[in-house]
Structures are given as C-alpha cells and as structure tokens.
PDB file of C-alpha atoms in Angstrom:
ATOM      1  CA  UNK A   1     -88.734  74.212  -2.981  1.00  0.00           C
ATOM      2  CA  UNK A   2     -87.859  78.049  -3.719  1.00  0.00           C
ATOM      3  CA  UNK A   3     -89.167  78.463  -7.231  1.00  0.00           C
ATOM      4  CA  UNK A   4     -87.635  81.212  -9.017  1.00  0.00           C
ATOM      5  CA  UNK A   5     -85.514  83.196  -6.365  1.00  0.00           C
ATOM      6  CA  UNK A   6     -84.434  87.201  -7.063  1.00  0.00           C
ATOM      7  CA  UNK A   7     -81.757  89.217  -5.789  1.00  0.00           C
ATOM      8  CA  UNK A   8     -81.305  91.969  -4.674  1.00  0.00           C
ATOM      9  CA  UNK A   9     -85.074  93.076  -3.830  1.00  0.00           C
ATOM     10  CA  UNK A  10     -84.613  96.752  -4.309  1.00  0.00           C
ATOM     11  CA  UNK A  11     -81.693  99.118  -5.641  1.00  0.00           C
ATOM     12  CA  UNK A  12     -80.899 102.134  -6.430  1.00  0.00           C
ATOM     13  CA  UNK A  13     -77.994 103.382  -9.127  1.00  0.00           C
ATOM     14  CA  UNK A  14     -76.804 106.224 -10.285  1.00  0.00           C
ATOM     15  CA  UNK A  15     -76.692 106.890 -13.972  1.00  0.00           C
ATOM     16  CA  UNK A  16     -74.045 105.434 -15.483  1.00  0.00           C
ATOM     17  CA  UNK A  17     -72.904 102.579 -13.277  1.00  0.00           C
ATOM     18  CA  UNK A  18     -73.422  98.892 -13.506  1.00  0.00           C
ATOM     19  CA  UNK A  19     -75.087  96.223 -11.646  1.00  0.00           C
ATOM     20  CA  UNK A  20     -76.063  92.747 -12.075  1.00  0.00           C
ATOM     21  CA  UNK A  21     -79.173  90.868 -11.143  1.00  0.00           C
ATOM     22  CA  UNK A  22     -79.738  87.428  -9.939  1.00  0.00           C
ATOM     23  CA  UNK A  23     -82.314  84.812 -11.067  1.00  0.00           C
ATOM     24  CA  UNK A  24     -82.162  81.419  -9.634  1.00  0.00           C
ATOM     25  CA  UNK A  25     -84.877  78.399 -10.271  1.00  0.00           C
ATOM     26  CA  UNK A  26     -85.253  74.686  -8.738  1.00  0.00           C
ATOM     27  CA  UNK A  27     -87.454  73.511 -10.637  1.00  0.00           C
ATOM     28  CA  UNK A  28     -85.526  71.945 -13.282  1.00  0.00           C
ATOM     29  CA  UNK A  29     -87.035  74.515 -16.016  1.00  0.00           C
ATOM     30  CA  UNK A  30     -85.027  74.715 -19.125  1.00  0.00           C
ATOM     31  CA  UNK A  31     -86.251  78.071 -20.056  1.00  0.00           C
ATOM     32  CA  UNK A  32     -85.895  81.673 -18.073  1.00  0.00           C
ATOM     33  CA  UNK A  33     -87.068  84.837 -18.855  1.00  0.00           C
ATOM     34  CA  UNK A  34     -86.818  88.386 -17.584  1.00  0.00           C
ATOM     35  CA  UNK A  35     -89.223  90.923 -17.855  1.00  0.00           C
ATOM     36  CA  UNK A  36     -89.628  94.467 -16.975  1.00  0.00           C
ATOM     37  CA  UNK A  37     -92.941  95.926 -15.402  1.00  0.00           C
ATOM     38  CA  UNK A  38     -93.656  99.199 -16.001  1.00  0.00           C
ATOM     39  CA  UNK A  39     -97.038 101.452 -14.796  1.00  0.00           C
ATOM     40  CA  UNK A  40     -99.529 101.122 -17.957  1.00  0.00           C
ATOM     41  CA  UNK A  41     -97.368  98.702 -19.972  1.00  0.00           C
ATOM     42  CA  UNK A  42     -97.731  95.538 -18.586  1.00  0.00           C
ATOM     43  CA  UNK A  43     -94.779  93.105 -18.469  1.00  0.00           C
ATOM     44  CA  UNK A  44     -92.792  93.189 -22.178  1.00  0.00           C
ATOM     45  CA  UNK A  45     -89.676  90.538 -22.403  1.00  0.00           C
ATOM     46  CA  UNK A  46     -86.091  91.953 -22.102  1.00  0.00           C
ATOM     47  CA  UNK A  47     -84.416  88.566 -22.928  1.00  0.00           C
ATOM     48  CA  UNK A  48     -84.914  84.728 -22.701  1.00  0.00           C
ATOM     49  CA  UNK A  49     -83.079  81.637 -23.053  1.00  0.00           C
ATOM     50  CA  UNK A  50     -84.541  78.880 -24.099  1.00  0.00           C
ATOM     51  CA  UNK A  51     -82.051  76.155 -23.020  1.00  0.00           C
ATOM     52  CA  UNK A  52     -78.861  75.889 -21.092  1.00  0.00           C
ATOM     53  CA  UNK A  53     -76.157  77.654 -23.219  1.00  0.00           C
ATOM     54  CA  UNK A  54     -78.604  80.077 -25.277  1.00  0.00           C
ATOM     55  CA  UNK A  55     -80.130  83.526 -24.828  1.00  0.00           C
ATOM     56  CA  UNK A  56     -82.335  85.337 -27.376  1.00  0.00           C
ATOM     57  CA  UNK A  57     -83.882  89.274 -27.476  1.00  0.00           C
ATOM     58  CA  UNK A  58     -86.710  89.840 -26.495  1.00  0.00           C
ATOM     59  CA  UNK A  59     -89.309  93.167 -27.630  1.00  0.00           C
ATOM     60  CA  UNK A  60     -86.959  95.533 -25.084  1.00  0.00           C
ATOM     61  CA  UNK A  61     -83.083  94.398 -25.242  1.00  0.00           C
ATOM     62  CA  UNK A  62     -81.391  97.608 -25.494  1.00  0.00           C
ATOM     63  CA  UNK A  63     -79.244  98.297 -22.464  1.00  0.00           C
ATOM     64  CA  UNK A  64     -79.290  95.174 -20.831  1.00  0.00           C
ATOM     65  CA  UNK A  65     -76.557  91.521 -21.378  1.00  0.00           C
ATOM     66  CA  UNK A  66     -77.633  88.220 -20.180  1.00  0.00           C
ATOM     67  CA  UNK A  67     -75.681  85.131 -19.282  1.00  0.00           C
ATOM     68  CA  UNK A  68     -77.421  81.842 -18.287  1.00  0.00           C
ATOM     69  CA  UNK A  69     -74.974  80.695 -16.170  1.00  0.00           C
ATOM     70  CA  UNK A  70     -76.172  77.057 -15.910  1.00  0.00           C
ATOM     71  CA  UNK A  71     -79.999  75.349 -16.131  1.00  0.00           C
ATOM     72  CA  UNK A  72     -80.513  77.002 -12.975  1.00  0.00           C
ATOM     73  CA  UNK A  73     -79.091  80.651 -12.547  1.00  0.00           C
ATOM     74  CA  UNK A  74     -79.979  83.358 -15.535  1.00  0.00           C
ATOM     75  CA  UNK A  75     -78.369  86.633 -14.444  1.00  0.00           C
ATOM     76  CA  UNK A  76     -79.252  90.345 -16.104  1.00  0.00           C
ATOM     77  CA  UNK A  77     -76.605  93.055 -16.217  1.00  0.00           C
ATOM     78  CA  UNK A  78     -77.036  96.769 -16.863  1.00  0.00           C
ATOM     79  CA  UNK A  79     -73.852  97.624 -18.194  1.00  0.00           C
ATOM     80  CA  UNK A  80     -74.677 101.824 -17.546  1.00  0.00           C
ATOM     81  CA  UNK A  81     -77.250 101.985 -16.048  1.00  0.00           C
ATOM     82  CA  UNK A  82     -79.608 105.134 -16.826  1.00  0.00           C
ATOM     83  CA  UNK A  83     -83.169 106.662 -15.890  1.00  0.00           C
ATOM     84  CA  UNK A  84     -84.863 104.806 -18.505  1.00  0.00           C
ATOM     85  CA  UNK A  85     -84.441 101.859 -16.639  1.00  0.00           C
ATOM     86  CA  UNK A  86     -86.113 102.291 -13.615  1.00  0.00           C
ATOM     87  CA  UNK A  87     -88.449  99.594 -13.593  1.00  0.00           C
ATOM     88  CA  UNK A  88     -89.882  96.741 -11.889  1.00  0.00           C
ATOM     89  CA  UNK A  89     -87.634  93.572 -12.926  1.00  0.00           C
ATOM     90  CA  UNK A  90     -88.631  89.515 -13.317  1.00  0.00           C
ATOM     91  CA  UNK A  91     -87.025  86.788 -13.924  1.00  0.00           C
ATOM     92  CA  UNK A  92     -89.697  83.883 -14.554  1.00  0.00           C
ATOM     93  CA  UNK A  93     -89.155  80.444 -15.924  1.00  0.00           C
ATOM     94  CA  UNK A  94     -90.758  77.599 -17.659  1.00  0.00           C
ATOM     95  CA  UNK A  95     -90.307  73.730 -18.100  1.00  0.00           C
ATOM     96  CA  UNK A  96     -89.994  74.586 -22.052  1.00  0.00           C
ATOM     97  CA  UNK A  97     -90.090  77.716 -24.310  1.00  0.00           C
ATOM     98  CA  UNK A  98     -91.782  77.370 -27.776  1.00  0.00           C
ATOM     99  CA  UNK A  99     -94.511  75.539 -26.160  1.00  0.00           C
ATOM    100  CA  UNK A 100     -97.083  77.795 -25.394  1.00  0.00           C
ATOM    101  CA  UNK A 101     -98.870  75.244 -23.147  1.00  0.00           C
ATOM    102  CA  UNK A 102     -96.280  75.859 -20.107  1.00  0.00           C
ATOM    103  CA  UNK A 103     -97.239  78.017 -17.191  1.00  0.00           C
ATOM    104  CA  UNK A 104     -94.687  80.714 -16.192  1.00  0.00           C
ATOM    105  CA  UNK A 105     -93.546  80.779 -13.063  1.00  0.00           C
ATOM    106  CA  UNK A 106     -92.439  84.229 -11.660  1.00  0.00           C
ATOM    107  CA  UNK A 107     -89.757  85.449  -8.881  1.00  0.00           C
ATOM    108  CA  UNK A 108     -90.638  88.178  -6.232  1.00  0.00           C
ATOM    109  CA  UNK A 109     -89.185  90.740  -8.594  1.00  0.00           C
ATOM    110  CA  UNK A 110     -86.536  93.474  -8.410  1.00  0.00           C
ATOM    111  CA  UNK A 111     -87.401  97.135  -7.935  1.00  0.00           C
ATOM    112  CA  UNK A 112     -84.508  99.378  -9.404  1.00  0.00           C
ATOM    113  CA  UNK A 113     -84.268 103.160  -9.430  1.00  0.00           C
ATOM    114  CA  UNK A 114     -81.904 104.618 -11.447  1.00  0.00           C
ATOM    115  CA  UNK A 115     -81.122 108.270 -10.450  1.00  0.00           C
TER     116      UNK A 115
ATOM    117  CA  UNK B   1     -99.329  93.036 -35.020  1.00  0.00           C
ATOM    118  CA  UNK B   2    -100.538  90.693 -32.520  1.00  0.00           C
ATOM    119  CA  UNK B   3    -101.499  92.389 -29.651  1.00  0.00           C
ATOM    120  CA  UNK B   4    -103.480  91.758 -26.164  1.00  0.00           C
ATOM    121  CA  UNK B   5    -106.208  94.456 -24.348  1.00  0.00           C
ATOM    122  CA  UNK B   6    -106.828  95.211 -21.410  1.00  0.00           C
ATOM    123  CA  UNK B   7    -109.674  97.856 -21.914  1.00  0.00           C
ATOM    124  CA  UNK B   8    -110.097  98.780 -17.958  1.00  0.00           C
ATOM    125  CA  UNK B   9    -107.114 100.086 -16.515  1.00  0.00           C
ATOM    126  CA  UNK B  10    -108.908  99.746 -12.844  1.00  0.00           C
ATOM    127  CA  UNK B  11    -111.842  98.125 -11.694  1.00  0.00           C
ATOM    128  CA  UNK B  12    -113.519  99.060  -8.068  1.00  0.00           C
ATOM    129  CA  UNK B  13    -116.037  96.359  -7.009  1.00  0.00           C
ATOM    130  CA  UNK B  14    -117.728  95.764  -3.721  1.00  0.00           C
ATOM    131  CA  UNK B  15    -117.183  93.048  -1.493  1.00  0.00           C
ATOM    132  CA  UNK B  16    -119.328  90.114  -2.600  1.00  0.00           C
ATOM    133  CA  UNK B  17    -120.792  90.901  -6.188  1.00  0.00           C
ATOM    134  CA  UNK B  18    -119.827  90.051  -8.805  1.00  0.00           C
ATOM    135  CA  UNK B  19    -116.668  91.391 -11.649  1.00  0.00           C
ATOM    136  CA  UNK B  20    -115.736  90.839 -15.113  1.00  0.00           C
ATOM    137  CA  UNK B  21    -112.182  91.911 -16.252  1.00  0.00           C
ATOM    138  CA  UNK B  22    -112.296  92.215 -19.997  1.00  0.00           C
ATOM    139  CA  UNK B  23    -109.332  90.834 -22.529  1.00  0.00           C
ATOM    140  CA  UNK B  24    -109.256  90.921 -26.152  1.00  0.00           C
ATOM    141  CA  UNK B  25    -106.455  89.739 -28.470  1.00  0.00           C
ATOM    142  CA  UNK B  26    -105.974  90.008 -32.369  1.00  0.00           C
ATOM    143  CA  UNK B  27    -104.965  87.008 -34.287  1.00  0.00           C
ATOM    144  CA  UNK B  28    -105.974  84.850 -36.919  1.00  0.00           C
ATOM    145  CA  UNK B  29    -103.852  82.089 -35.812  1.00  0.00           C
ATOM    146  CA  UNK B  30    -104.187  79.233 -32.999  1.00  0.00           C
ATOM    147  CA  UNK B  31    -103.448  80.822 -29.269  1.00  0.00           C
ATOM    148  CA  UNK B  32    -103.227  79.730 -26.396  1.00  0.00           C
ATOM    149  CA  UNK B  33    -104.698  82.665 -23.327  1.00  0.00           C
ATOM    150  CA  UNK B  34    -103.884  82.944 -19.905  1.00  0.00           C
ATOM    151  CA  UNK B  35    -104.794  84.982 -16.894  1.00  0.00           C
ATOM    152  CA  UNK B  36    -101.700  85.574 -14.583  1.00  0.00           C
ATOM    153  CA  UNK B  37    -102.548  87.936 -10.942  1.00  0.00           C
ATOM    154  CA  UNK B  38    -100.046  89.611  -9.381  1.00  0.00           C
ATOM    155  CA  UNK B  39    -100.841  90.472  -5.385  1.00  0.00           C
ATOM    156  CA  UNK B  40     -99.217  93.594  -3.835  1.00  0.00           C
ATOM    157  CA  UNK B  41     -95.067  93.423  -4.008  1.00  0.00           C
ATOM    158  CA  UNK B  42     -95.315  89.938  -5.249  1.00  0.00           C
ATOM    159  CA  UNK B  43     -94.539  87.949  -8.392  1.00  0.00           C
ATOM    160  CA  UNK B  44     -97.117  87.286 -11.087  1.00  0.00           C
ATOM    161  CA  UNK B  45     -98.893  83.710 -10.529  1.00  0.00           C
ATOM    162  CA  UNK B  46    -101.098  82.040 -12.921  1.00  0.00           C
ATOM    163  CA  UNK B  47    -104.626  81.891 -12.567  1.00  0.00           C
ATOM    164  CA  UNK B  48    -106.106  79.859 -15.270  1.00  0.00           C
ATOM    165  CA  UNK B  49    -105.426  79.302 -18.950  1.00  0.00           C
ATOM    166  CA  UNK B  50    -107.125  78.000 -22.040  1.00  0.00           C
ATOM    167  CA  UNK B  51    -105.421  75.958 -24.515  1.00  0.00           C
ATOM    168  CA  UNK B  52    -107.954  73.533 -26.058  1.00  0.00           C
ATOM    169  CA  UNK B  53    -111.483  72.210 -25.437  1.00  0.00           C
ATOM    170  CA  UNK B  54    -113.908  73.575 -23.641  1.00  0.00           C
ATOM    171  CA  UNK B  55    -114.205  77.148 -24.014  1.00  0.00           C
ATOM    172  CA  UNK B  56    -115.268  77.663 -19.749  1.00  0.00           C
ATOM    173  CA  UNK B  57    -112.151  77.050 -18.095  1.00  0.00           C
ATOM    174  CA  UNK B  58    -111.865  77.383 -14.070  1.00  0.00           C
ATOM    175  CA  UNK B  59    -108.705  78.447 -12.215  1.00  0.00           C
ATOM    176  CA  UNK B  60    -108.253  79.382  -8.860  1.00  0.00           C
ATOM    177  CA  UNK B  61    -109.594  81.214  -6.083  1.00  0.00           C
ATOM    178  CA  UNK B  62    -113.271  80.535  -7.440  1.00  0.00           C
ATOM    179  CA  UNK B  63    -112.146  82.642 -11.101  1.00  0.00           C
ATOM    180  CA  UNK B  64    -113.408  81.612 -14.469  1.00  0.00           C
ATOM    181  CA  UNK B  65    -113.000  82.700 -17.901  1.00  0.00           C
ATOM    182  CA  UNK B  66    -114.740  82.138 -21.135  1.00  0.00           C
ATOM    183  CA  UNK B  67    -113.078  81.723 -24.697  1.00  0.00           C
ATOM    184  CA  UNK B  68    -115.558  83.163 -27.566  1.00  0.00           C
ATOM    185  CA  UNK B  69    -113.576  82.781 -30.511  1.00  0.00           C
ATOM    186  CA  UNK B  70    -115.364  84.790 -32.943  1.00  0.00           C
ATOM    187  CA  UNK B  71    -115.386  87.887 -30.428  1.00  0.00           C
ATOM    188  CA  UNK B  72    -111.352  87.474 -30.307  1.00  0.00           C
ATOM    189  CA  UNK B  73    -112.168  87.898 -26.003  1.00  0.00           C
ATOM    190  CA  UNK B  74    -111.302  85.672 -23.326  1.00  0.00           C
ATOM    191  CA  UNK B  75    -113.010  87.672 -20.216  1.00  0.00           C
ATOM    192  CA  UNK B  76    -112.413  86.433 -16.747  1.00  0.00           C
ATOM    193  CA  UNK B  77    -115.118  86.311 -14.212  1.00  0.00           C
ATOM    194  CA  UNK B  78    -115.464  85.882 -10.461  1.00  0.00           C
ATOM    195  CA  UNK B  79    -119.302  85.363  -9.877  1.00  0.00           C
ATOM    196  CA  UNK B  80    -118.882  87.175  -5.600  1.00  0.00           C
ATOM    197  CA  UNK B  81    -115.311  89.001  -4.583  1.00  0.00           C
ATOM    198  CA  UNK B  82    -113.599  89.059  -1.355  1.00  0.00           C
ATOM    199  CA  UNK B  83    -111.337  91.439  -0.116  1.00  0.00           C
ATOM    200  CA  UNK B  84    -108.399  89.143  -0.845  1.00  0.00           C
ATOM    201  CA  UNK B  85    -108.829  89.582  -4.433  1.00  0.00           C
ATOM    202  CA  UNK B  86    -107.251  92.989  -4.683  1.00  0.00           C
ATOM    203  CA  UNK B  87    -104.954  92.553  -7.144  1.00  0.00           C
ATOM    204  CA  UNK B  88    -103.645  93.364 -10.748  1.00  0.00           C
ATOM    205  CA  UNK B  89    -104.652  91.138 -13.098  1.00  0.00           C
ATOM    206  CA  UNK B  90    -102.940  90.566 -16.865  1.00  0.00           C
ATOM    207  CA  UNK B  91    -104.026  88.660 -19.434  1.00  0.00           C
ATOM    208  CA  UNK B  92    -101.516  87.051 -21.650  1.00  0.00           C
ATOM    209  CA  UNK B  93    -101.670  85.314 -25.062  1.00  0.00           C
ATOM    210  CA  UNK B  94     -99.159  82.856 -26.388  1.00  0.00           C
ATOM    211  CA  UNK B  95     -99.471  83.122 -30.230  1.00  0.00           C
ATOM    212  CA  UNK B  96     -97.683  80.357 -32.188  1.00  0.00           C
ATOM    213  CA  UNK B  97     -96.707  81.918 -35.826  1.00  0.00           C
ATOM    214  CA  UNK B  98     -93.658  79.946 -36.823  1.00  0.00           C
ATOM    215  CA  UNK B  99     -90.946  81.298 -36.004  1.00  0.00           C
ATOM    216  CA  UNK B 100     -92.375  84.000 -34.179  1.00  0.00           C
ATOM    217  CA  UNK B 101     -93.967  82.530 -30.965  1.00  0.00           C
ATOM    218  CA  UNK B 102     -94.244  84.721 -27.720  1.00  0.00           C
ATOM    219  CA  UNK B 103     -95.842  85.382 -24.683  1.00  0.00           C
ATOM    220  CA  UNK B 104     -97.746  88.749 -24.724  1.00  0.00           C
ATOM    221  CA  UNK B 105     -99.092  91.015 -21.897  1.00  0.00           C
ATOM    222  CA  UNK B 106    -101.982  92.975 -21.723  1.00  0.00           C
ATOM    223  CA  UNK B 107    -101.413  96.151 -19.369  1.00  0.00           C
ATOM    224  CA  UNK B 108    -102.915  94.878 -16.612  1.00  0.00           C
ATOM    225  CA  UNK B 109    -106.201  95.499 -14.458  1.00  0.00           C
ATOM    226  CA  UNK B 110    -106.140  96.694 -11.258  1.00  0.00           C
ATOM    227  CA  UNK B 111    -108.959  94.767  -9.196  1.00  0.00           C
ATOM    228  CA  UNK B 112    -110.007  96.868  -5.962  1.00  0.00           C
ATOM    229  CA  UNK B 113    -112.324  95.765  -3.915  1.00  0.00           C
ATOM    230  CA  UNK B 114    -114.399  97.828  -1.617  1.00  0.00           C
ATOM    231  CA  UNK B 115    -115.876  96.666   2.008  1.00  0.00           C
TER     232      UNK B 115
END
C-alpha cells in the first residue's frame, strides 16, 4: 500500500514550456487535491475533484489544467510554465470531499523551479 | 473571510520541555480543526483533529491540543520534545458554510528543537 504516489520528485523548466505532473492513490479515495507550498503561505488549493469525472478551482487556479484521469490518477499540467510557479507541489486525497471529517492524506510532493 | 493563524512563524525549544504552537481561526460557524506535520522533504501527515466532543483531543507522537471555543484557538501541545519532533507544523480548519466548504492552512510553524 503506496498511498498517494508523486512524480517526478524535482524539475526544473524554463519559462514558457509545459510539463505535467503525476498523482496516483490506492486507497480507493474518491477525492484528490493538489496544493502548492510556498515559504510563509502555507499550503493554498490549486484544484480538486471531488469524484471520478469532476474537477473544481480551488483559491490559486490560474496557470494550471487538471484531468482526473480515473478514481485513482489526478494529473496537473502547467501549460507555460513561468517563475511564478516555482513552488513546492501536492497532490493529497481523501475518502470524500464536502465532509470535513476526512483526514487528508498527502504524497511526497514535487519541487519545481521554473527559470 | 475565514481565515486560520499561525502567530509563530518558528519556534526553538530544548530537548525535553515542554512547547505550545498557537492556532487561531475566525468563524462563527461549526468547524472542524486539524493539526497536519510535515517532516523534512516529506508529505504533510495528520496529527490529530477535533471534530466533536471533548474539547482535549490526543494525536500522535505524545501531541495534544485543546479546543476553547470562545477564544476561536485550538493550540497544540507536547508536554517534553525530542529531537525527532523537528518539524513544520500547520494547522488547518475545515469550515462548512454551504456551499462554500474548504480546507484552510495556517502558514505553518517551524518546530526546532535544540539538544
């Protein structure tokens, strides 16, 4: 049992070009999440879905696409990338979203530097 | 707004006394608080979390926090640190406002401890 597996660990872009990171859970969640983490600000949400076949914004959208790609995989694509979004990156998930009761459960996190 | 804080950015403690990492929130609805750590280059994990009863509740790794409603605070205590506590430490409050339910970050505490 995995939990919630990230890929790639670290990467760095250029400004301007595109890249895609993975989020993968076993745990049968229906909900995932991704986050970024930056120094001072805490985590803030970047999107979520909910269920299978859904995504919703989150407080910080702009820039970034989603695609849950099934219950399990919840990808997060930088279509041009730029220095703004150097960050820390999560992808977390939960057995249900709306429920505040459920516990989070977070992945290793991506570091990406955009140059 | 609803908002969580984190008043101490960074906390140095020595090894074996005791710490208090301080969390307020602001909201006049029901909400549900959690403590999540997050070791060096690692995911967050959660620590404890309150959502009903007794206001003392006990997570892991010998931590505790106390919900005082009318202060709006739900501090987390560790009565004697080890060294394996370094870590950042967010609180996080999951307000449900119909319609508007999320998860919320404070900025984070950064628990050193010193031998």
């Amino acid at each position: 049992n995995a939990g919630v597996t990230q890929t790639p660990k670290f990467q760095v872009l250029k400004t301007g070009q595109s890249m895609t990171l993975q989020c993968a859970q076993d745990m049968n969640h229906n909900s995932m999440y991704w986050y970024r983490q930056d120094p001072g600000m805490g985590l803030r949400l970047i999107y979520y879905s909910a269920s299978e076949g859904t995504t919703d914004k989150g407080e910080v959208p702009n820039g970034y696409n989603v695609s849950r790609l099934n219950k399990r995989e919840f990808s997060l694509r930088l279509e041009s990338a730029a220095p703004s979004q150097t960050s820390v990156y999560f992808c977390a998930s939960s057995r249900l979203t709306g429920e505040g009761t459920d516990t989070q459960y977070f992945g290793p996190g991506t570091r990406l530097t955009v140059l | 707004a609803q908002s969580v804080t984190q008043l101490d950015s960074q906390v140095p403690v020595f090894e074996e006394a005791p710490v208090e990492l301080r969390c307020n929130y602001s909201s006049s609805v029901s909400v549900y608080l959690f403590w999540y750590v997050q070791y060096p280059n690692q995911g967050l994990q959660l620590l404890l979390k309150y959502l009903s009863g007794s206001t003392l509740v006990k997570g892991i790794n010998g931590f505790e926090a106390e919900f005082n409603k009318s202060q709006t605070s739900f501090h987390l205590r560790k009565p004697s640190v080890h060294i394996s506590d370094t870590a950042e430490y967010f609180c996080a409050v999951f307000i449900s406002n119909f319609g508007n339910e999320k998860l919320t970050f404070g900025t984070g505490t950064r628990l050193t401890i010193i031998p």
